[in-house]
Amino acid sequence: MTEYDAVVIGAGHNGLVCAAYLAKKGRRVLIAEAAEIVGGASITREFAAGYSVSACAHLLYQFHPGIARDLELEKHGLELASDDLATIALASDGHYRRFSGSVVTGNGLTQKDISGFAAFHEQMTRYAKLLAKVAGRRPPKLIESDWHDKLNLAKIGLDIRRLGRDDMRELLRIGAINLFDVLNEKFTDELLKGALSVDGVLGAHMGPRSPNTVLAYLYRHLGDGFGTSGPAIPRGGMGSVTMALAAAARAEGVEIRNRTPVTKILCSAGRTTGVKLGSGETVEAGLVVSNADPKTTFETLVGFPELEAGFSRRVHNIRARGTTAKLHLALDGMPEFTGIDAIDSGARLVVAPDLAYVERAFDPAKYGEFSPAPIMEITIPSVHDETLAPAGKHVLSAVVQFAPYELKAGWDASKKSFENTILATLSQYAPGIRDQIVASEVLTPWDIEQQFRIRGGHWHHCEFSLDQFMMMRPAFGATQYYTPIDGLYLCGAGAHPGGGVMGLAGRNAANEIVKREKTT
Amino acid sequence: MKRYDAIVIGAGHNGLTNAAYLAKAGLDVLVVERNPYIGGATVSRELHEGWLYSNCSYVCSLLRPEITRDLELPRHGLQVVPYGGGVTFMENGDYFASFEDHEAQLREIARHSVRDANAYERYHTDVTKQTRLIRPFLLRTPPDPTSFKPRDIKELLFLAKAFYHLGEETLNDTFRFWTMSIGDYLNEYFETDVLKAALAGSGIIGTALGVYSPGSAYVLLHHYMGDVDGTVGAWGFARGGMGAVSGALAKAFQSYGGEIKVAAEVSRIVVKNGRTTGVALANGDEYHSDIVVSNLDPRRTFTVIMDESDLPADIVTKAKNFKIRGSSGKLNIALDGLPTFTGLDPNSRLMIGDMHFSDSLENMERAYDDWKNGTWSKKPYLDMVIPTQTDPTMAPPGKHMMSVFVQYAPPKLATGEWTDADRDAFGKTVLDTIGNHSPDFKDLILHVEVRTPQDIENEVGLTEGNIFQGELTFDQLLFNRPFPGYAQYRGPVQGLYLCGSGTHPGGGVMSAPGANAAREIFLDLKRDNLVPEAYADD
């Protein structure tokens, strides 16, 4: 009799969700977390004296409401400082576009674009609802399918049919193509198109012309399928989400050990027997659940000698090229964005003036160079949450693309010039911002890999694209959360449905484990 | 004016194929062609005295063998000579050779990388599986997935069954293959830049996608699914140029009693009370028929030779949104003799195959970036052949004809329309690229014809000069081609059909769209179907 039924590797949000659900089902669970604190890439961190920021993920786009309810996250301290945030597309001359739900406003927008956007938003929401259902279930196998899979497939087929003929045809037409073409079909306003294209390329190694971006757009808008109309900012930063999850997990009896890196997943005769810790200690368990990315899980923790050659090759071929950087600024006052009222500075601000700009920002990433004119998603969470900065001061957190993990010139040599590039771009929209900077921090994908232990620094763990979607995620042989090693499961963003602080990968994995390991 | 059973607009290879099947069934069929010669983009033309240029399409593989056999094309003069193999020149002076012979290919790859030679075995097996999967669908009408008609459900089941037989793992690979970029796909197998570049060419030819654009792996398949004399994936030269293909089709058509009028430009498809009644020519003539088949691309059919008021509004929008992007140019060159290439034995068999000058995926992707920015590629991807080495009918004795396909060239430049100076500069870029690897090439040039996408549109009528009559992306494949709801060759007006490459299964000199459209017409006329649906070898 071992002490634990299951060891979860990593206390990221999915690891915590998975552990909590397993514990709810009566499993004795240990979470081994390498870092000082729980949270993985969903943490709040003081990056300058008195200034804290959500260090990796910085907005709650699509956290699953069912999980929040099941785990009583409110009771465990989760509070939103703001939700249903509007998105504002910045222009250097101040003629912004403001998106809120299905409403877009801004000087000079044509009526056709305004009503076109409402129709587009509603149609995308219908598709997002469909995708949300798919995301909440185990991805089906198509041929070696059991009755769960068959039922799931039938449900998907029925849901697609239920869209009605026109919606169904449009989904089958645009589902696998690029946002560039779809946006150009529907809209004329360049700033509007630029801003919308960001939702298809955020976190991805793709430009708006890359097929797959429509799917990525829908994924980013899963929240619309859950009933929200924009991202949310939790009070205390993204760390408070994982703190609440940790509290919920502990309340179910989960034990969490911080500063406890797992160095090896132990296998014997094709079955996991537990994990080895950095301290040299071995923890025995019949179940090991990895919240680490698939490459780390299989290449580093399991090791290819334990795996069949074909599967090893598939893992090796998983595409996980991080191209996203983070910028954190401590500011000694409220930055002024040209044309934007102070009240709207709390919105999600986007730098993406037109489609060609976004595509051009992506091009250098293909060749191992960073964008000379990057796109950005900016938040100033201290507008909503005074706990993050001293009174009257502010923090700015921005996702900056594109910055490839494999930079030809090397990140050590290039980081400073990259930071200058970002600040120069930012200054075009907030001219005085450089003088307000008290401290700054840039995280390249390389930094993200180091600090958050995600191979390639890719926040989806693996690229979110059709060839790594559903029954192809992360790779054949590990697509339904279980793996070629009996007793070893995946519960992270590399598994279906993918990244984003949503929790579904963790919950789906827990359901699958309970289903498959009834005898444990 | 005379009344016909069917009128086909455009004497391209698909128009002729369609007309030939209809005539074979005993219908009285007229083909009207705008140009004073037939063939559309499948032509041989003497544009320099003594030289025949295959001046648009230039090699043959995709033409469906069922059709060749049915219409007895060899009897009507078609002879396809396989060439096999090719060569990709490298910037460092070396080259990478492609061989039809598998063992020879492995030895050549091993010369660059032993690891890649091993991987090539897997690659070859994997891609062949995909080819085998798709070939049976080429001569079938795509089902409408939103329909509950027995025929559509039956066809969907046929599709599902084909996929089901793959097994879970291969099915998984298939989905990945269809959705990946050719660059990513090749990176999974290989480490050698030039090998990847040599294989990736088929993923971008004729397409406004880069080697790193998801979806380009499918385009590769589109170039692999043909055959010459039963050798799947092989390519060959039509003796006498590609005009021999359309010539043989025309002869077959005429042998069934069909009539062709050239220099007869259709200005309007006449529609009365929601059905076609015939066509009106630019010269004022009118021909009547209850069936009008358009070999023109969907954009041109619905927005140029039809009245908006005759069409449902959504069709006009769909036609305007149809992605038919010019991305390719062409040079046809008359040569005083056979050029030599640095590092290549002039007697090498590789001289007979196609030659390429892009030795890395990065160069190819950058060539695409140029296109996106509204200019021709500064380092273009070239697919170059000298068919006169095996076919002396196309040039005077001892002289040669060279065909150079160029990817990428935009239909319109960032600076505006193409000017003569632009065309010259574009041509010079291409000639310089070849000249860099052939010291005597430029001195041998007697005549050069440079064709921009704009030129191709003006001459052949393909919108933007898109050689496939529409991009081969998922929004325009299978039941989405050309538009969702209109993939079964019928237009939105009764009696109107589409038979060009803008319909399933797409472009290339395949003749499948023309044949498939004929099958639908037979169905509507309640006549026996003469068009085969399957091929014994598949």
PDB file of N, CA, C and O in Angstrom, chain A residues 299-328:
ATOM      1  N   GLU A 299      10.118  13.117 -23.381  1.00  0.00           N
ATOM      2  CA  GLU A 299      11.551  13.116 -23.687  1.00  0.00           C
ATOM      3  C   GLU A 299      12.386  13.109 -22.414  1.00  0.00           C
ATOM      4  O   GLU A 299      13.347  12.358 -22.286  1.00  0.00           O
ATOM      5  N   THR A 300      12.014  13.980 -21.468  1.00  0.00           N
ATOM      6  CA  THR A 300      12.860  14.185 -20.298  1.00  0.00           C
ATOM      7  C   THR A 300      12.468  13.266 -19.146  1.00  0.00           C
ATOM      8  O   THR A 300      13.325  12.625 -18.541  1.00  0.00           O
ATOM      9  N   LEU A 301      11.178  13.235 -18.827  1.00  0.00           N
ATOM     10  CA  LEU A 301      10.772  12.552 -17.600  1.00  0.00           C
ATOM     11  C   LEU A 301      10.621  11.042 -17.792  1.00  0.00           C
ATOM     12  O   LEU A 301      11.016  10.267 -16.924  1.00  0.00           O
ATOM     13  N   VAL A 302      10.031  10.645 -18.926  1.00  0.00           N
ATOM     14  CA  VAL A 302       9.930   9.209 -19.178  1.00  0.00           C
ATOM     15  C   VAL A 302      11.226   8.723 -19.831  1.00  0.00           C
ATOM     16  O   VAL A 302      11.857   7.770 -19.375  1.00  0.00           O
ATOM     17  N   GLY A 303      11.621   9.406 -20.867  1.00  0.00           N
ATOM     18  CA  GLY A 303      12.825   9.012 -21.605  1.00  0.00           C
ATOM     19  C   GLY A 303      12.452   8.124 -22.768  1.00  0.00           C
ATOM     20  O   GLY A 303      11.655   7.190 -22.633  1.00  0.00           O
ATOM     21  N   PHE A 304      13.034   8.405 -23.941  1.00  0.00           N
ATOM     22  CA  PHE A 304      12.688   7.651 -25.140  1.00  0.00           C
ATOM     23  C   PHE A 304      12.983   6.148 -25.041  1.00  0.00           C
ATOM     24  O   PHE A 304      12.294   5.352 -25.668  1.00  0.00           O
ATOM     25  N   PRO A 305      13.985   5.715 -24.281  1.00  0.00           N
ATOM     26  CA  PRO A 305      14.202   4.275 -24.197  1.00  0.00           C
ATOM     27  C   PRO A 305      12.978   3.498 -23.705  1.00  0.00           C
ATOM     28  O   PRO A 305      12.823   2.321 -24.018  1.00  0.00           O
ATOM     29  N   GLU A 306      12.110   4.149 -22.971  1.00  0.00           N
ATOM     30  CA  GLU A 306      10.909   3.470 -22.467  1.00  0.00           C
ATOM     31  C   GLU A 306       9.803   3.424 -23.512  1.00  0.00           C
ATOM     32  O   GLU A 306       8.769   2.807 -23.300  1.00  0.00           O
ATOM     33  N   LEU A 307      10.015   4.139 -24.629  1.00  0.00           N
ATOM     34  CA  LEU A 307       8.908   4.327 -25.578  1.00  0.00           C
ATOM     35  C   LEU A 307       9.229   3.715 -26.929  1.00  0.00           C
ATOM     36  O   LEU A 307      10.391   3.615 -27.323  1.00  0.00           O
ATOM     37  N   GLU A 308       8.180   3.363 -27.626  1.00  0.00           N
ATOM     38  CA  GLU A 308       8.305   2.763 -28.953  1.00  0.00           C
ATOM     39  C   GLU A 308       8.800   3.853 -29.926  1.00  0.00           C
ATOM     40  O   GLU A 308       8.494   5.042 -29.769  1.00  0.00           O
ATOM     41  N   ALA A 309       9.582   3.433 -30.948  1.00  0.00           N
ATOM     42  CA  ALA A 309      10.251   4.400 -31.825  1.00  0.00           C
ATOM     43  C   ALA A 309       9.264   5.312 -32.546  1.00  0.00           C
ATOM     44  O   ALA A 309       9.474   6.529 -32.639  1.00  0.00           O
ATOM     45  N   GLY A 310       8.173   4.740 -33.054  1.00  0.00           N
ATOM     46  CA  GLY A 310       7.205   5.541 -33.785  1.00  0.00           C
ATOM     47  C   GLY A 310       6.607   6.629 -32.901  1.00  0.00           C
ATOM     48  O   GLY A 310       6.450   7.779 -33.314  1.00  0.00           O
ATOM     49  N   PHE A 311       6.291   6.261 -31.668  1.00  0.00           N
ATOM     50  CA  PHE A 311       5.719   7.247 -30.749  1.00  0.00           C
ATOM     51  C   PHE A 311       6.755   8.316 -30.394  1.00  0.00           C
ATOM     52  O   PHE A 311       6.440   9.505 -30.345  1.00  0.00           O
ATOM     53  N   SER A 312       7.983   7.883 -30.160  1.00  0.00           N
ATOM     54  CA  SER A 312       9.044   8.841 -29.842  1.00  0.00           C
ATOM     55  C   SER A 312       9.193   9.865 -30.963  1.00  0.00           C
ATOM     56  O   SER A 312       9.352  11.053 -30.726  1.00  0.00           O
ATOM     57  N   ARG A 313       9.112   9.350 -32.198  1.00  0.00           N
ATOM     58  CA  ARG A 313       9.242  10.253 -33.334  1.00  0.00           C
ATOM     59  C   ARG A 313       8.091  11.258 -33.344  1.00  0.00           C
ATOM     60  O   ARG A 313       8.274  12.443 -33.588  1.00  0.00           O
ATOM     61  N   ARG A 314       6.912  10.763 -33.057  1.00  0.00           N
ATOM     62  CA  ARG A 314       5.756  11.670 -33.047  1.00  0.00           C
ATOM     63  C   ARG A 314       5.918  12.756 -31.986  1.00  0.00           C
ATOM     64  O   ARG A 314       5.580  13.918 -32.204  1.00  0.00           O
ATOM     65  N   VAL A 315       6.428  12.367 -30.826  1.00  0.00           N
ATOM     66  CA  VAL A 315       6.643  13.358 -29.767  1.00  0.00           C
ATOM     67  C   VAL A 315       7.696  14.366 -30.208  1.00  0.00           C
ATOM     68  O   VAL A 315       7.532  15.578 -30.055  1.00  0.00           O
ATOM     69  N   HIS A 316       8.754  13.837 -30.814  1.00  0.00           N
ATOM     70  CA  HIS A 316       9.816  14.720 -31.298  1.00  0.00           C
ATOM     71  C   HIS A 316       9.262  15.739 -32.295  1.00  0.00           C
ATOM     72  O   HIS A 316       9.698  16.886 -32.348  1.00  0.00           O
ATOM     73  N   ASN A 317       8.287  15.296 -33.102  1.00  0.00           N
ATOM     74  CA  ASN A 317       7.754  16.151 -34.157  1.00  0.00           C
ATOM     75  C   ASN A 317       6.646  17.101 -33.705  1.00  0.00           C
ATOM     76  O   ASN A 317       6.143  17.876 -34.508  1.00  0.00           O
ATOM     77  N   ILE A 318       6.261  17.024 -32.448  1.00  0.00           N
ATOM     78  CA  ILE A 318       5.251  17.976 -31.970  1.00  0.00           C
ATOM     79  C   ILE A 318       5.794  19.382 -32.157  1.00  0.00           C
ATOM     80  O   ILE A 318       6.933  19.663 -31.800  1.00  0.00           O
ATOM     81  N   ARG A 319       4.974  20.226 -32.757  1.00  0.00           N
ATOM     82  CA  ARG A 319       5.443  21.596 -32.999  1.00  0.00           C
ATOM     83  C   ARG A 319       5.130  22.484 -31.800  1.00  0.00           C
ATOM     84  O   ARG A 319       3.983  22.591 -31.376  1.00  0.00           O
ATOM     85  N   ALA A 320       6.163  23.045 -31.232  1.00  0.00           N
ATOM     86  CA  ALA A 320       6.006  23.902 -30.054  1.00  0.00           C
ATOM     87  C   ALA A 320       7.045  25.010 -30.128  1.00  0.00           C
ATOM     88  O   ALA A 320       8.017  25.025 -29.395  1.00  0.00           O
ATOM     89  N   ARG A 321       6.839  25.902 -31.094  1.00  0.00           N
ATOM     90  CA  ARG A 321       7.784  26.996 -31.275  1.00  0.00           C
ATOM     91  C   ARG A 321       7.200  28.257 -30.656  1.00  0.00           C
ATOM     92  O   ARG A 321       6.353  28.907 -31.266  1.00  0.00           O
ATOM     93  N   GLY A 322       7.602  28.556 -29.432  1.00  0.00           N
ATOM     94  CA  GLY A 322       7.104  29.756 -28.786  1.00  0.00           C
ATOM     95  C   GLY A 322       7.507  30.987 -29.582  1.00  0.00           C
ATOM     96  O   GLY A 322       8.645  31.083 -30.031  1.00  0.00           O
ATOM     97  N   THR A 323       6.553  31.900 -29.779  1.00  0.00           N
ATOM     98  CA  THR A 323       6.895  33.122 -30.509  1.00  0.00           C
ATOM     99  C   THR A 323       6.377  34.349 -29.756  1.00  0.00           C
ATOM    100  O   THR A 323       6.261  35.416 -30.311  1.00  0.00           O
ATOM    101  N   THR A 324       6.051  34.135 -28.502  1.00  0.00           N
ATOM    102  CA  THR A 324       5.380  35.179 -27.745  1.00  0.00           C
ATOM    103  C   THR A 324       6.261  35.649 -26.592  1.00  0.00           C
ATOM    104  O   THR A 324       6.804  34.826 -25.855  1.00  0.00           O
ATOM    105  N   ALA A 325       6.366  36.945 -26.449  1.00  0.00           N
ATOM    106  CA  ALA A 325       7.137  37.509 -25.342  1.00  0.00           C
ATOM    107  C   ALA A 325       6.206  38.295 -24.425  1.00  0.00           C
ATOM    108  O   ALA A 325       5.072  38.608 -24.788  1.00  0.00           O
ATOM    109  N   LYS A 326       6.674  38.570 -23.225  1.00  0.00           N
ATOM    110  CA  LYS A 326       5.907  39.401 -22.285  1.00  0.00           C
ATOM    111  C   LYS A 326       6.717  40.645 -21.958  1.00  0.00           C
ATOM    112  O   LYS A 326       7.935  40.593 -21.819  1.00  0.00           O
ATOM    113  N   LEU A 327       6.010  41.747 -21.787  1.00  0.00           N
ATOM    114  CA  LEU A 327       6.623  42.986 -21.312  1.00  0.00           C
ATOM    115  C   LEU A 327       5.912  43.408 -20.037  1.00  0.00           C
ATOM    116  O   LEU A 327       4.680  43.413 -19.986  1.00  0.00           O
ATOM    117  N   HIS A 328       6.682  43.703 -19.006  1.00  0.00           N
ATOM    118  CA  HIS A 328       6.109  44.229 -17.763  1.00  0.00           C
ATOM    119  C   HIS A 328       6.736  45.577 -17.472  1.00  0.00           C
ATOM    120  O   HIS A 328       7.953  45.709 -17.480  1.00  0.00           O
TER     121      HIS A 328
END
